[in-house]
CSV table of C-alpha atoms and ligand atoms in Angstrom, one decimal:
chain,number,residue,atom,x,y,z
A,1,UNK,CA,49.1,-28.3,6.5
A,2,UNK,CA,47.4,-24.8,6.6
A,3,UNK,CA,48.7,-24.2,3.0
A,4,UNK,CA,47.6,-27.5,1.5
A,5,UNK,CA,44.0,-26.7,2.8
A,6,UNK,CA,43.7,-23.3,1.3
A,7,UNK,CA,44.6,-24.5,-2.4
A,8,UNK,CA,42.4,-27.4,-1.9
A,9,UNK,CA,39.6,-25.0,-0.9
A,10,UNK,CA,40.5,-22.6,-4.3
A,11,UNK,CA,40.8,-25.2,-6.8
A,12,UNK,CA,37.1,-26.4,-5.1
A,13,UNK,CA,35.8,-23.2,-6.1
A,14,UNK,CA,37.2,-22.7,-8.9
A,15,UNK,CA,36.3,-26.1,-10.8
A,16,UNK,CA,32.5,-24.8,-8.8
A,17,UNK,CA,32.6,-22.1,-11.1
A,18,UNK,CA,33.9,-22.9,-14.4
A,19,UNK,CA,31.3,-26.0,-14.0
A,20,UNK,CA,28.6,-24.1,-13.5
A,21,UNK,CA,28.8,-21.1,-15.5
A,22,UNK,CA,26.7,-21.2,-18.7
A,23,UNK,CA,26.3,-19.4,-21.3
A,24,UNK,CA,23.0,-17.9,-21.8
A,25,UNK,CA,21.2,-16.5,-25.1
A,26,UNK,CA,19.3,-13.8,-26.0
A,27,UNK,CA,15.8,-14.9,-25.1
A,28,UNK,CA,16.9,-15.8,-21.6
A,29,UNK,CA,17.8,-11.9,-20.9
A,30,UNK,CA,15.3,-10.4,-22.8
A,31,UNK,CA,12.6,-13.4,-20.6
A,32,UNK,CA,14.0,-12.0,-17.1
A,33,UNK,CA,13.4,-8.2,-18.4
A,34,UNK,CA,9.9,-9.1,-19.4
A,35,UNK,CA,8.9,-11.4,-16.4
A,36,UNK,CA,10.3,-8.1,-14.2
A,37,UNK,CA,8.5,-5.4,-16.6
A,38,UNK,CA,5.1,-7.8,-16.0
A,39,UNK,CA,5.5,-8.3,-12.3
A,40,UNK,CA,5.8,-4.6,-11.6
A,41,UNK,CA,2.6,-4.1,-14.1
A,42,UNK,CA,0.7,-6.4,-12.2
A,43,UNK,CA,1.9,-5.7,-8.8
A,44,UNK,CA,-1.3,-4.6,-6.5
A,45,UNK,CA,-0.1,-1.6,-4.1
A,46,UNK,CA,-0.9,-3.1,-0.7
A,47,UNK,CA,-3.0,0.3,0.9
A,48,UNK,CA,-3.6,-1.4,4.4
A,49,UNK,CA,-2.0,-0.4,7.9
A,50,UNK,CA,0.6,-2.8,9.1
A,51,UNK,CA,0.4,-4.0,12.5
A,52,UNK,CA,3.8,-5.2,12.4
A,53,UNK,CA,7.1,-2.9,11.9
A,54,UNK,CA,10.3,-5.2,11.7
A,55,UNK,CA,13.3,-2.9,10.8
A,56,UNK,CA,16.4,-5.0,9.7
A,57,UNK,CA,19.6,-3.7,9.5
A,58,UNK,CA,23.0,-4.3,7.8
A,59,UNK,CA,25.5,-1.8,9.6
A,60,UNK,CA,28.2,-0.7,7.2
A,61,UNK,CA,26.4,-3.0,4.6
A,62,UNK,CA,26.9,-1.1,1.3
A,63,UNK,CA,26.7,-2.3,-1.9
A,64,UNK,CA,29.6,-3.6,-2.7
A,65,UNK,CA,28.9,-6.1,0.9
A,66,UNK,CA,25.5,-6.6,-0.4
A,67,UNK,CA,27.1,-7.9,-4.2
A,68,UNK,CA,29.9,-10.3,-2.5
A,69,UNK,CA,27.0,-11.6,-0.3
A,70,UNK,CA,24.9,-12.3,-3.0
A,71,UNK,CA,27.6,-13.6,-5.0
A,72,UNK,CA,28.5,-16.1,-2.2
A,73,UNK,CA,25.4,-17.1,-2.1
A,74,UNK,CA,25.3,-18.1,-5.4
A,75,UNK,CA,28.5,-19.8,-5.8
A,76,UNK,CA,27.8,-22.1,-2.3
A,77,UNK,CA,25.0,-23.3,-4.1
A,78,UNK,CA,27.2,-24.2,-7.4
A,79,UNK,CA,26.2,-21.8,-9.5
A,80,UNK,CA,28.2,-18.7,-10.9
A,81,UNK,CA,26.8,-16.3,-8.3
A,82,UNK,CA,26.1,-13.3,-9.7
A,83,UNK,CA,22.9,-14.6,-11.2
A,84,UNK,CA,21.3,-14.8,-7.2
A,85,UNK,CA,19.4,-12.7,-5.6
A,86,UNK,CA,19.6,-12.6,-1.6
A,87,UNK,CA,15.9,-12.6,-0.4
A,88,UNK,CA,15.3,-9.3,0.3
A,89,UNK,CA,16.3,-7.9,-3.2
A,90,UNK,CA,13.0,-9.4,-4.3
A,91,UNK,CA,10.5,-7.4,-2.1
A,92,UNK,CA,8.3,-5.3,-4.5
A,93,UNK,CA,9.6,-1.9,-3.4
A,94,UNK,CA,13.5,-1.4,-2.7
A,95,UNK,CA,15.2,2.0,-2.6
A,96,UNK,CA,18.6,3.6,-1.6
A,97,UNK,CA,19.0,6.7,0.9
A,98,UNK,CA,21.8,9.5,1.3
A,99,UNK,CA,23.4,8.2,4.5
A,100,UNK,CA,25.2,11.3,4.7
A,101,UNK,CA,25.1,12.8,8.3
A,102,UNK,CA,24.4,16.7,9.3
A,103,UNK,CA,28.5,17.0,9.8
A,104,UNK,CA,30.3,14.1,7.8
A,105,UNK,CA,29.7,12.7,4.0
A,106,UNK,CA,30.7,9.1,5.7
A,107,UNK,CA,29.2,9.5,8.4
A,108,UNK,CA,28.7,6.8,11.5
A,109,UNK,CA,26.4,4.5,13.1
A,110,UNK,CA,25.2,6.3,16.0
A,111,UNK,CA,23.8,9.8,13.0
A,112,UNK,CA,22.5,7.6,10.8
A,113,UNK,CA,20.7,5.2,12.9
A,114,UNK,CA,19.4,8.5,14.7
A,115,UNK,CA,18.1,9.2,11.4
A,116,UNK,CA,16.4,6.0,10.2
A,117,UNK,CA,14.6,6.1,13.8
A,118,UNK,CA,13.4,9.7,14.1
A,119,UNK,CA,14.0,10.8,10.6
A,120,UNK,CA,16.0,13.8,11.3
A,121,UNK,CA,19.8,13.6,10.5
A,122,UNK,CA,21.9,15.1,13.3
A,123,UNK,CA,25.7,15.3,13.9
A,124,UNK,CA,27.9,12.3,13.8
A,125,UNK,CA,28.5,10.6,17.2
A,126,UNK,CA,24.8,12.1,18.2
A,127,UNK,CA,21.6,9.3,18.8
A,128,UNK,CA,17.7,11.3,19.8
A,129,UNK,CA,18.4,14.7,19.1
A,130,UNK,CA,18.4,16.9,16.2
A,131,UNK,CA,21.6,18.8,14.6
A,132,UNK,CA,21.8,21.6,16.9
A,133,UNK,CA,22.9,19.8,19.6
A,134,UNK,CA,26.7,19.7,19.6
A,135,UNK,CA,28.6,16.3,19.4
A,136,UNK,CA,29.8,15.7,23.6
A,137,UNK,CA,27.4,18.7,24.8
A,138,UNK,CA,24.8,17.3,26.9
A,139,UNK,CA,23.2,20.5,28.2
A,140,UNK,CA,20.2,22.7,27.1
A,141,UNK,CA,19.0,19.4,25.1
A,142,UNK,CA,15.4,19.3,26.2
A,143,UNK,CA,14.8,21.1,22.8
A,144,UNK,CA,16.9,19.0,21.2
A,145,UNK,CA,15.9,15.7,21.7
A,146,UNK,CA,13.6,13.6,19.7
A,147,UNK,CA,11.4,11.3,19.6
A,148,UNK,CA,11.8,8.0,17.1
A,149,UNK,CA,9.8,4.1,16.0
A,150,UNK,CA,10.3,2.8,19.2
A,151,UNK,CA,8.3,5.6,21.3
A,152,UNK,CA,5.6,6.0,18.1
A,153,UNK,CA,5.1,2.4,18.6
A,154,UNK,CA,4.7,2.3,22.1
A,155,UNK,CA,2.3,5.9,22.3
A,156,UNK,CA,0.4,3.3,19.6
A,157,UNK,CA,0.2,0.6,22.0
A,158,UNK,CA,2.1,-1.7,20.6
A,159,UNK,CA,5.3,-3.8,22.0
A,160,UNK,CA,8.6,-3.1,21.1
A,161,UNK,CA,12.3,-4.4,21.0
A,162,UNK,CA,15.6,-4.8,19.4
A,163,UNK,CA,18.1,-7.6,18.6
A,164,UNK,CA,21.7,-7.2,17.9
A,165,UNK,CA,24.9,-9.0,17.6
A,166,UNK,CA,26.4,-5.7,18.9
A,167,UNK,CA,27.2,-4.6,22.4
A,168,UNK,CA,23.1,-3.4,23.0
A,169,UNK,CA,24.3,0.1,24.1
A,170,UNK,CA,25.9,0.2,20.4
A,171,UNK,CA,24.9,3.1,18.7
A,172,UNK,CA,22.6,1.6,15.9
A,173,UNK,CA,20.3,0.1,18.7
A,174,UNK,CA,21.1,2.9,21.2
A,175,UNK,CA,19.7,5.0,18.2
A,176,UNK,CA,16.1,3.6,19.0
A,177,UNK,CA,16.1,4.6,22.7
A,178,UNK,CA,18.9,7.1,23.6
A,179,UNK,CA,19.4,10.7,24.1
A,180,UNK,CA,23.2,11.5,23.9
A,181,UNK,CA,25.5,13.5,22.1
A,182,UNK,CA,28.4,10.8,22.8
A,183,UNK,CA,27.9,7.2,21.3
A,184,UNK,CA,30.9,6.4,23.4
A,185,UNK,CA,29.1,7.2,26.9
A,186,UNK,CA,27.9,3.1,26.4
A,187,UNK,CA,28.6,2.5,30.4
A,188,UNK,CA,29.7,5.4,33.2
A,189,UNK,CA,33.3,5.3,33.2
A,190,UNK,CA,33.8,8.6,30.7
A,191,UNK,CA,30.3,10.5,31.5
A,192,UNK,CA,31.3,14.1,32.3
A,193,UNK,CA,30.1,13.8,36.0
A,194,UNK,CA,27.7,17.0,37.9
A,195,UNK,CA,27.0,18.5,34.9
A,196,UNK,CA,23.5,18.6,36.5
A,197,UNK,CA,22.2,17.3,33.1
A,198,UNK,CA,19.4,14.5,32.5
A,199,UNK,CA,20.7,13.6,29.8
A,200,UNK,CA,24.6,12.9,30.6
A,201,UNK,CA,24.0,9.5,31.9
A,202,UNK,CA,25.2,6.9,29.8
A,203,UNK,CA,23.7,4.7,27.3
A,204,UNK,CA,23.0,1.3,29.6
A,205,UNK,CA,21.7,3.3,32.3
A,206,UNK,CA,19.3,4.5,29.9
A,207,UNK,CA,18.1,1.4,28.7
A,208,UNK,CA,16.9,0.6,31.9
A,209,UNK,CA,15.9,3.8,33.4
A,210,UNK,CA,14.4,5.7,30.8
A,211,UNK,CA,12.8,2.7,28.6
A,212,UNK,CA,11.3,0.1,31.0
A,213,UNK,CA,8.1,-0.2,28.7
A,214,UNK,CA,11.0,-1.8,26.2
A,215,UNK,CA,9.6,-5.4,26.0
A,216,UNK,CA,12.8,-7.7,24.2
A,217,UNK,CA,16.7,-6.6,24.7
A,218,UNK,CA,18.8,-8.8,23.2
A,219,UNK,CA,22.5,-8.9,21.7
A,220,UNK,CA,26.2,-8.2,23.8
A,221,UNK,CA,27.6,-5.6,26.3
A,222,UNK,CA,26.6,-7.6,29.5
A,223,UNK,CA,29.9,-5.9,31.1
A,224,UNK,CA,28.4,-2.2,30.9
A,225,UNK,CA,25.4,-3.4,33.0
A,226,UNK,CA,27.1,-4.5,35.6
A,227,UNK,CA,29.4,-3.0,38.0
A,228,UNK,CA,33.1,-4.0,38.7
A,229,UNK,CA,31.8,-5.2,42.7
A,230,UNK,CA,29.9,-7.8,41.0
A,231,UNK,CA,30.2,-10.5,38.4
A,232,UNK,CA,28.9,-10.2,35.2
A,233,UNK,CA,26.8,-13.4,34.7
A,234,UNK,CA,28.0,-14.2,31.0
A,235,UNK,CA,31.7,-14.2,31.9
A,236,UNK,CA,31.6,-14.5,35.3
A,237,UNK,CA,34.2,-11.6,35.4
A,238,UNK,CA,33.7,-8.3,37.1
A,239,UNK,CA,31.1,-5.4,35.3
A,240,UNK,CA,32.6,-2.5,33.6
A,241,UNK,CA,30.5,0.3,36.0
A,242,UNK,CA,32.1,2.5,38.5
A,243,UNK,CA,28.5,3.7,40.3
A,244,UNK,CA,27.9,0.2,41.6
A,245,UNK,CA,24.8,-0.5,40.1
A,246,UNK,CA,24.0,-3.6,38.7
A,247,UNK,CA,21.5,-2.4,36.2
A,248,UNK,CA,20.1,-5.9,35.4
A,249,UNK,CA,19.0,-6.5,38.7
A,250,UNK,CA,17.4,-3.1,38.1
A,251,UNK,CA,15.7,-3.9,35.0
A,252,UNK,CA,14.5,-7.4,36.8
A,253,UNK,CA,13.2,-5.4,40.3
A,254,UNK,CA,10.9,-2.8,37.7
A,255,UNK,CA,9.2,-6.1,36.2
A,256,UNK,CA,8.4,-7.8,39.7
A,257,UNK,CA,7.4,-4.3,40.9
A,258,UNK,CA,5.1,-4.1,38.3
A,259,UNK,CA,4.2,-7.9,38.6
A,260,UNK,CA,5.4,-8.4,34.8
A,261,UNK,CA,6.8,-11.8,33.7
A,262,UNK,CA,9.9,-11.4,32.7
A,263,UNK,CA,12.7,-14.4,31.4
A,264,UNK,CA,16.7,-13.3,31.5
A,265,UNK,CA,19.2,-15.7,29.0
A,266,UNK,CA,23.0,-15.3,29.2
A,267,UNK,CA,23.0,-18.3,26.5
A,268,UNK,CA,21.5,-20.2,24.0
A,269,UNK,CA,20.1,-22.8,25.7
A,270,UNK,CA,18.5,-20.4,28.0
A,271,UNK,CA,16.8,-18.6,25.3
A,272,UNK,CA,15.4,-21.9,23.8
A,273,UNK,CA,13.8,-23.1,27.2
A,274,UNK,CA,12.3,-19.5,27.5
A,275,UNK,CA,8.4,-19.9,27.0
A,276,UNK,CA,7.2,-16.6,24.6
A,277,UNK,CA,3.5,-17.2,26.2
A,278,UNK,CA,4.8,-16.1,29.9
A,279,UNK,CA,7.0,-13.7,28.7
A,280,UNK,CA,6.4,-10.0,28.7
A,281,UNK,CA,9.9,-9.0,29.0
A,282,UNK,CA,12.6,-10.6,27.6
A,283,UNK,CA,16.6,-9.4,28.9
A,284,UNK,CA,19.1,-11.5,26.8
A,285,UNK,CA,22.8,-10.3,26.8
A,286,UNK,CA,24.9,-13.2,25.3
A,287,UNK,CA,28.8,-11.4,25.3
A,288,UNK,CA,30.2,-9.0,27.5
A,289,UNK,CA,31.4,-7.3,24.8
A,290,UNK,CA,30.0,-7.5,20.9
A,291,UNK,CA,28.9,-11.0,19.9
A,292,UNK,CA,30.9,-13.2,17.7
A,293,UNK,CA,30.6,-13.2,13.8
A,294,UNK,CA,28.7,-16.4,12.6
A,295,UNK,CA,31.3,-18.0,11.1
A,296,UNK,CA,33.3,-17.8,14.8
A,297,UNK,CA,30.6,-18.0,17.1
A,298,UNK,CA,30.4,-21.1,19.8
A,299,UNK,CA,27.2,-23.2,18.3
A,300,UNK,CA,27.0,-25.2,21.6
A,301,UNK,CA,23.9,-25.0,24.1
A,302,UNK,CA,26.4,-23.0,26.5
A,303,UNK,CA,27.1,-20.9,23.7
A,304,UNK,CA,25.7,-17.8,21.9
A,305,UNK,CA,22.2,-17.6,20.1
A,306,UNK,CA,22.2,-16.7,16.4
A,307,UNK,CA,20.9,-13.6,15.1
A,308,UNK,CA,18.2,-15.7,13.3
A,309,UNK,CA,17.1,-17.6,17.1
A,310,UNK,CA,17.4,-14.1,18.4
A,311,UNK,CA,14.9,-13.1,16.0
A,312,UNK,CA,12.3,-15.7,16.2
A,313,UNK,CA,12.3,-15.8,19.9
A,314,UNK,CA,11.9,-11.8,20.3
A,315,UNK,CA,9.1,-12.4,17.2
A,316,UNK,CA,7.1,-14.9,19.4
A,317,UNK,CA,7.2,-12.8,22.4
A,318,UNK,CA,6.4,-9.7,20.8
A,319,UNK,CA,3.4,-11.6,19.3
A,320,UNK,CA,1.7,-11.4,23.0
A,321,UNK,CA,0.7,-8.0,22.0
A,322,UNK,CA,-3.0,-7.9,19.7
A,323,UNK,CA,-2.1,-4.7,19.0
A,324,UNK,CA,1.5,-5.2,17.3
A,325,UNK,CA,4.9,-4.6,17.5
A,326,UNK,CA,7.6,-2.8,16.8
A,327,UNK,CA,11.0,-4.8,16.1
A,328,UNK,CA,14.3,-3.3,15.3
A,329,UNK,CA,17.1,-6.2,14.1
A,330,UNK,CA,20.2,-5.4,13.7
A,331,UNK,CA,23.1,-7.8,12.0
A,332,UNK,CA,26.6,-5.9,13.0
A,333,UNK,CA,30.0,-5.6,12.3
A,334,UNK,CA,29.3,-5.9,8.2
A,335,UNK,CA,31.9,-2.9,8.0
A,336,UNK,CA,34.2,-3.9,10.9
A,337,UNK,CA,37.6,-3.1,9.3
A,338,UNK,CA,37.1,0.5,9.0
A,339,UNK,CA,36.3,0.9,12.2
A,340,UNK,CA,33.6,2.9,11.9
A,341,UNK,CA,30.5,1.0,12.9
B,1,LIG,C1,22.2,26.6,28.5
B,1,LIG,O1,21.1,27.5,28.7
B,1,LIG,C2,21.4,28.5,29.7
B,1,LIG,C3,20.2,29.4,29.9
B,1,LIG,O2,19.0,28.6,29.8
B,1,LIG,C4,22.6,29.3,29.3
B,1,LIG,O3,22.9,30.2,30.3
B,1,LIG,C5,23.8,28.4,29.0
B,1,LIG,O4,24.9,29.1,28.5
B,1,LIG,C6,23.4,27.3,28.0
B,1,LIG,N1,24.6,26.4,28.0
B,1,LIG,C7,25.0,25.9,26.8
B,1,LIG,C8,26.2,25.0,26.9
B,1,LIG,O5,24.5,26.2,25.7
B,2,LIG,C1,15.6,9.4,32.3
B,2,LIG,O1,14.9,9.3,33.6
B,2,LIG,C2,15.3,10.2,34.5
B,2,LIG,C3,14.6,9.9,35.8
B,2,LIG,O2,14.6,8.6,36.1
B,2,LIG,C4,15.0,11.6,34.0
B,2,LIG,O3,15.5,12.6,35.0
B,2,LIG,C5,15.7,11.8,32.7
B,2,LIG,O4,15.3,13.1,32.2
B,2,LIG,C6,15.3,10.7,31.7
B,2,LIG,N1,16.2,10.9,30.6
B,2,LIG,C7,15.7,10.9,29.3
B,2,LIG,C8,16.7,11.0,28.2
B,2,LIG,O5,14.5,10.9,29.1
B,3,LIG,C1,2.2,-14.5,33.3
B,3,LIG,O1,2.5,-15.7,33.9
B,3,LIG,C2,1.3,-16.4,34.4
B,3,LIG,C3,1.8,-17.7,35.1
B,3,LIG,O2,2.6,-18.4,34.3
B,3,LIG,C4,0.3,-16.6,33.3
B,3,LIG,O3,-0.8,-17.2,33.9
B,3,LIG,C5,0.0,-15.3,32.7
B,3,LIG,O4,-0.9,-15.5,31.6
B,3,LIG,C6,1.2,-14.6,32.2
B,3,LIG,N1,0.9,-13.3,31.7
B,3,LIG,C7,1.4,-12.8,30.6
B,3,LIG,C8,0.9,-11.4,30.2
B,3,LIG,O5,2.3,-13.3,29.9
């Protein structure tokens, strides 16, 4: 059965393909090199301040990703597919960075998304402090840490948040609002303990301590909020922590304190009913773990949001703010099988 379907599904694409593909002449090539050559002529710089900062990105999504992406694109809607551009590729300024980090050439999530927030590299493994601080050291780093978008945003008055389908103590968004020399430190079960340091707690209890100005959280890792005495409330299993803290009841105790409305969603239904005009703060952990890929993830009500409902929803209620926002998005997992992410 399982054979019959995948030939079926090749010679689909195939006879897509072979269709589709045309062959083009000379004035159509040298028509797209002019209509580019007259855009960019034309093209007006646009010299105003933004108000709003959205920050989208592809972990691990190279260019070779970014070409089988586009290709795909092109092929689901019948044509060849190399022809297609994915929509960012046509925003009037693109570029490509060294993603190189202060102590690897491939270097990982948690250095480079330090870098793209602060923009200083640092060590690999490292997230809010420069190079000098040494990968699993968390002492002496009050010199060392740094300051990235997120807090800019918020010194500028302006809301800020993140969306992932990551764990949300994953290094690219722990990169916005972490200090640690450990990516790994996600929940407290591998902190080095009485080392006396502020800065060896781990990443969750961060989140919630250190960044309760943070108005949308959203993406996976309910389990490293929540400790193994109590249930997590997206698989009703016990929490990950050992210190007996549930920090979401933490993070939902600062907003009454502060008489803040605030809306939690452990699915997507509960982020649809959530009204962005009431809605300060926004808490939405939709896995215990990372959340599933598109293709695999669970579309029903009970289910988990997309990365595109995430988006919109943490859009409107950033919106509340006249003064902007800041919004980091991240789509993970691009880059899964090499198991640096
Ligand atoms: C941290 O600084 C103190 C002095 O301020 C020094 O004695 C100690 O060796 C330093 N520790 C590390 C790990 O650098
Ligand atoms: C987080 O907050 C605690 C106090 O609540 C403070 O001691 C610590 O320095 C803060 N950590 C960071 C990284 O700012
Ligand atoms: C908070 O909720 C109340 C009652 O729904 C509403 O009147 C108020 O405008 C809300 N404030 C914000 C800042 O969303």
């Amino acid at each position: 059965m399982g054979t019959i379907n995948i030939f079926r599904t090749t010679a689909v694409l195939l006879a897509v393909v072979t269709c589709s593909s045309s062959v083009e002449d000379k004035a159509h090539w040298r028509k797209i090199a002019l209509d580019d050559i007259t855009r960019k002529l034309y093209h007006t710089p646009n010299t105003r301040v933004a108000k709003n900062v959205v920050l989208m990105i592809g972990d691990g999504m190279g260019i070779s990703t970014v070409t089988s992406a586009r290709i795909l694109k092109g092929q689901l809607k019948g044509k060849a597919g190399e022809e297609t551009f994915l929509n960012f590729e046509k925003f009037p300024y693109t570029g490509l960075s060294k993603v190189y980090s202060q102590d690897y050439q491939v270097p990982d999530s948690a250095a480079t998304a330090s870098a793209m927030m602060t923009g200083v590299k640092t060590n690999s493994r490292c997230m809010g402090v420069d190079g000098l601080a040494m990968p699993g050291e968390c002492r002496n780093l009050t010199e060392r840490r740094l300051n990235g978008m997120g807090h800019w945003a918020n010194d500028a008055g302006k809301s800020t948040g993140f969306v992932t389908t990551s764990r949300v103590t994953h290094a690219t968004p722990a990169a916005m609002y972490a200090v640690t020399t450990n990516r790994d430190w996600e929940d407290d079960r591998s902190v080095p303990k009485n080392t006396g340091s502020p800065y060896c707690t781990d990443i969750a209890w961060q989140l919630i301590h250190n960044n309760s100005h943070m108005n949308v959280i959203m993406g996976g890792g309910s389990a490293n909020f929540v400790p193994t005495t109590a249930s997590d409330p997206v698989t009703l299993r016990s929490g990950r922590r050992l210190d007996d803290t549930n920090l979401i009841e933490v993070w939902k105790n600062d907003k009454i304190q502060r008489n803040a409305n605030y809306s939690k969603a452990y699915n997507a239904k509960q982020l649809e009913d959530i009204d962005p005009a009431n809605t300060q703060y926004l808490l939405g952990l939709f896995a215990s773990s990372h959340m599933a890929y598109e293709l695999d993830r669970n579309k029903e009500p009970e289910g988990e949001p997309s990365l595109a409902d995430m988006t919109r929803k943490a859009i409107q209620v950033l919106s509340n703010n006249d003064n902007g926002f800041f919004l980091m998005v991240e789509g993970e997992r691009n880059d899964d099988d090499c198991n640096i992410n």
